[in-house]
PDB file of C-alpha atoms in Angstrom:
ATOM      1  CA  MET Y  14      82.645 109.756 109.377  1.00 56.00           C
ATOM      2  CA  LYS Y  15      84.343 107.696 111.528  1.00 68.00           C
ATOM      3  CA  GLN Y  16      84.557 104.726 109.116  1.00 71.00           C
ATOM      4  CA  GLN Y  17      85.156 107.428 106.659  1.00 72.00           C
ATOM      5  CA  HIS Y  18      88.349 109.223 109.098  1.00 72.00           C
ATOM      6  CA  LYS Y  19      89.531 105.068 109.688  1.00 77.00           C
ATOM      7  CA  THR Y  20      89.474 104.189 105.964  1.00 80.00           C
ATOM      8  CA  TYR Y  21      92.082 107.469 104.775  1.00 79.00           C
ATOM      9  CA  LEU Y  22      94.522 106.744 107.911  1.00 81.00           C
ATOM     10  CA  LYS Y  23      94.969 102.921 106.614  1.00 82.00           C
ATOM     11  CA  MET Y  24      95.413 104.816 102.927  1.00 82.00           C
ATOM     12  CA  PHE Y  25      97.444 106.647 104.428  1.00 82.00           C
ATOM     13  CA  SER Y  26      99.157 104.215 106.582  1.00 85.00           C
ATOM     14  CA  ILE Y  27     100.058 102.442 103.400  1.00 86.00           C
ATOM     15  CA  MET Y  28     101.118 105.553 101.887  1.00 84.00           C
ATOM     16  CA  LEU Y  29     103.799 105.722 104.031  1.00 85.00           C
ATOM     17  CA  LEU Y  30     105.152 101.976 104.562  1.00 82.00           C
ATOM     18  CA  ALA Y  31     105.577 102.019 100.793  1.00 82.00           C
ATOM     19  CA  ALA Y  32     107.267 105.090 100.556  1.00 81.00           C
ATOM     20  CA  ILE Y  33     109.350 103.957 103.590  1.00 84.00           C
ATOM     21  CA  ILE Y  34     110.022 101.182 102.155  1.00 82.00           C
ATOM     22  CA  THR Y  35     111.014 102.693  98.615  1.00 81.00           C
ATOM     23  CA  VAL Y  36     113.744 104.732 100.531  1.00 77.00           C
ATOM     24  CA  ILE Y  37     115.263 101.436 102.221  1.00 79.00           C
ATOM     25  CA  ALA Y  38     115.436  99.726  99.106  1.00 73.00           C
ATOM     26  CA  ALA Y  39     116.777 102.802  97.439  1.00 71.00           C
ATOM     27  CA  GLN Y  40     119.531 103.371 100.846  1.00 72.00           C
ATOM     28  CA  ALA Y  41     119.994 100.015 100.650  1.00 66.00           C
ATOM     29  CA  GLY Y  42     121.600 100.251  96.494  1.00 61.00           C
ATOM     30  CA  PHE Y  43     118.738  97.397  95.188  1.00 56.00           C
ATOM     31  CA  CYS Y  44     117.779 100.176  92.825  1.00 52.00           C
ATOM     32  CA  ASP Y  45     121.537 101.659  92.339  1.00 54.00           C
ATOM     33  CA  PRO Y  46     122.525 100.271  89.397  1.00 59.00           C
ATOM     34  CA  SER Y  47     126.534 100.736  90.383  1.00 59.00           C
ATOM     35  CA  THR Y  48     126.073  98.282  93.123  1.00 56.00           C
ATOM     36  CA  VAL Y  49     125.967  95.686  90.262  1.00 54.00           C
ATOM     37  CA  ALA Y  50     129.996  96.751  89.633  1.00 53.00           C
ATOM     38  CA  ASP Y  51     130.642  95.430  93.069  1.00 55.00           C
ATOM     39  CA  GLN Y  52     129.459  92.468  92.219  1.00 53.00           C
ATOM     40  CA  VAL Y  53     130.969  92.007  88.855  1.00 52.00           C
ATOM     41  CA  PRO Y  54     134.895  91.431  89.461  1.00 53.00           C
ATOM     42  CA  ALA Y  55     135.847  92.638  85.372  1.00 49.00           C
ATOM     43  CA  ALA Y  56     133.853  95.897  86.395  1.00 49.00           C
ATOM     44  CA  ALA Y  57     135.170  96.360  89.760  1.00 51.00           C
ATOM     45  CA  ALA Y  58     137.892  99.002  88.884  1.00 52.00           C
ATOM     46  CA  THR Y  59     135.220 101.704  88.589  1.00 57.00           C
ATOM     47  CA  THR Y  60     136.444 105.385  89.897  1.00 59.00           C
ATOM     48  CA  ALA Y  61     135.976 107.147  92.797  1.00 59.00           C
ATOM     49  CA  ASN Y  62     134.687 110.018  90.522  1.00 66.00           C
ATOM     50  CA  ALA Y  63     131.700 107.404  89.109  1.00 69.00           C
ATOM     51  CA  VAL Y  64     131.137 106.386  92.897  1.00 69.00           C
ATOM     52  CA  GLN Y  65     130.201 109.813  93.768  1.00 73.00           C
ATOM     53  CA  THR Y  66     128.880 110.177  90.715  1.00 78.00           C
ATOM     54  CA  ALA Y  67     126.337 107.259  91.794  1.00 75.00           C
ATOM     55  CA  GLU Y  68     125.903 108.686  95.279  1.00 79.00           C
ATOM     56  CA  GLN Y  69     124.853 111.512  94.342  1.00 82.00           C
ATOM     57  CA  SER Y  70     122.259 110.605  91.685  1.00 84.00           C
ATOM     58  CA  LYS Y  71     120.851 107.801  94.204  1.00 86.00           C
ATOM     59  CA  SER Y  72     120.048 111.069  97.085  1.00 86.00           C
ATOM     60  CA  ASP Y  73     118.793 113.351  94.263  1.00 89.00           C
ATOM     61  CA  ALA Y  74     116.090 110.481  93.225  1.00 90.00           C
ATOM     62  CA  ILE Y  75     115.448 110.287  96.787  1.00 92.00           C
ATOM     63  CA  VAL Y  76     114.685 114.102  97.545  1.00 92.00           C
ATOM     64  CA  LYS Y  77     112.962 114.075  94.478  1.00 94.00           C
ATOM     65  CA  PHE Y  78     111.281 110.819  95.463  1.00 94.00           C
ATOM     66  CA  LEU Y  79     110.077 112.607  98.802  1.00 95.00           C
ATOM     67  CA  ILE Y  80     109.134 116.270  96.975  1.00 95.00           C
ATOM     68  CA  ALA Y  81     106.652 113.791  95.391  1.00 95.00           C
ATOM     69  CA  MET Y  82     105.520 111.797  97.593  1.00 95.00           C
ATOM     70  CA  GLY Y  83     105.010 115.453 100.043  1.00 94.00           C
ATOM     71  CA  GLY Y  84     103.037 116.922  97.378  1.00 94.00           C
ATOM     72  CA  VAL Y  85     100.516 113.532  97.416  1.00 95.00           C
ATOM     73  CA  ALA Y  86      99.675 113.284 101.150  1.00 95.00           C
ATOM     74  CA  LEU Y  87      99.553 117.302 101.035  1.00 95.00           C
ATOM     75  CA  SER Y  88      97.487 117.539  97.734  1.00 96.00           C
ATOM     76  CA  SER Y  89      95.494 114.049  99.817  1.00 95.00           C
ATOM     77  CA  ILE Y  90      95.174 115.906 102.611  1.00 96.00           C
ATOM     78  CA  VAL Y  91      93.641 119.516 101.161  1.00 96.00           C
ATOM     79  CA  ILE Y  92      90.983 117.279  99.181  1.00 96.00           C
ATOM     80  CA  PHE Y  93      89.638 115.748 102.372  1.00 95.00           C
ATOM     81  CA  LEU Y  94      89.385 119.027 104.495  1.00 95.00           C
ATOM     82  CA  GLY Y  95      87.560 120.582 101.316  1.00 95.00           C
ATOM     83  CA  LEU Y  96      85.073 117.613 101.005  1.00 93.00           C
ATOM     84  CA  THR Y  97      84.835 117.479 104.565  1.00 92.00           C
ATOM     85  CA  ILE Y  98      83.360 121.497 104.405  1.00 93.00           C
ATOM     86  CA  TYR Y  99      81.556 120.587 101.949  1.00 91.00           C
ATOM     87  CA  ASN Y 100      79.978 117.600 103.499  1.00 88.00           C
ATOM     88  CA  LYS Y 101      79.561 120.242 106.739  1.00 88.00           C
ATOM     89  CA  PHE Y 102      77.735 123.067 105.038  1.00 89.00           C
ATOM     90  CA  PHE Y 103      76.638 122.422 101.445  1.00 87.00           C
ATOM     91  CA  VAL Y 104      74.653 118.588 102.371  1.00 84.00           C
ATOM     92  CA  ASP Y 105      71.253 118.109 103.132  1.00 81.00           C
ATOM     93  CA  LYS Y 106      71.007 115.743 106.296  1.00 77.00           C
ATOM     94  CA  LYS Y 107      67.810 115.258 105.194  1.00 77.00           C
ATOM     95  CA  LEU Y 108      68.936 113.011 103.155  1.00 75.00           C
ATOM     96  CA  PHE Y 109      70.235 110.712 104.997  1.00 72.00           C
ATOM     97  CA  GLU Y 110      67.815 108.737 107.703  1.00 69.00           C
ATOM     98  CA  PRO Y 111      69.240 107.700 111.084  1.00 68.00           C
ATOM     99  CA  ASN Y 112      69.793 104.358 111.828  1.00 66.00           C
ATOM    100  CA  ASN Y 113      66.985 102.369 112.373  1.00 65.00           C
ATOM    101  CA  PRO Y 114      67.807  99.601 114.970  1.00 63.00           C
ATOM    102  CA  ASP Y 115      65.398  97.374 113.301  1.00 62.00           C
ATOM    103  CA  ASP Y 116      67.353  97.485 110.462  1.00 61.00           C
ATOM    104  CA  ALA Y 117      69.987  95.155 112.066  1.00 64.00           C
ATOM    105  CA  LEU Y 118      72.102  92.815 110.408  1.00 72.00           C
ATOM    106  CA  ASN Y 119      71.591  89.869 112.318  1.00 74.00           C
ATOM    107  CA  THR Y 120      70.404  86.719 110.783  1.00 81.00           C
ATOM    108  CA  PRO Y 121      66.636  86.163 111.784  1.00 83.00           C
ATOM    109  CA  GLU Y 122      66.369  82.602 113.421  1.00 86.00           C
ATOM    110  CA  THR Y 123      63.701  81.319 112.245  1.00 91.00           C
ATOM    111  CA  VAL Y 124      61.115  81.642 108.871  1.00 93.00           C
ATOM    112  CA  GLU Y 125      58.915  83.601 110.399  1.00 92.00           C
ATOM    113  CA  GLU Y 126      61.658  86.011 111.533  1.00 88.00           C
ATOM    114  CA  ALA Y 127      62.975  86.062 107.837  1.00 88.00           C
ATOM    115  CA  VAL Y 128      59.177  87.161 106.551  1.00 90.00           C
ATOM    116  CA  THR Y 129      58.887  90.210 108.631  1.00 88.00           C
ATOM    117  CA  LEU Y 130      62.275  91.300 107.916  1.00 83.00           C
ATOM    118  CA  TYR Y 131      62.061  91.131 104.458  1.00 86.00           C
ATOM    119  CA  ILE Y 132      58.346  92.961 104.368  1.00 87.00           C
ATOM    120  CA  LYS Y 133      59.759  95.925 106.729  1.00 83.00           C
ATOM    121  CA  ARG Y 134      62.969  96.529 104.573  1.00 80.00           C
ATOM    122  CA  ASN Y 135      60.931  96.014 101.081  1.00 83.00           C
ATOM    123  CA  LYS Y 136      57.869  98.561 102.749  1.00 75.00           C
ATOM    124  CA  LEU Y 137      55.772  95.720 101.784  1.00 74.00           C
ATOM    125  CA  CYS Y 138      52.987  96.740 104.457  1.00 63.00           C
TER     126      CYS Y 138
END
């Protein structure tokens, strides 16, 4: 169960990092077509109204993106909690055997250990 929490934490961290990178890129103007007007001398004569409209559309896009990512995060948390509750109350614990120390993933050092390990794992005896 701890491994599952680590996996979900890792996935959540990656999603959060992607959201942060996207917001930073949008703030820096990498995604905004109005930045091209500043770089091309012929198109540099834009009005203040066009710049305000571009800034407004950028902030609207950021708000929409953050709302969508919030919905994704919320649905992920709801699914995780639902599956945790389902596993706790409805999954039979007898289906999962406790860890056997003989089933360690250590490499056998001799041929005799390898044969013994093979026989035990395949339940030949």
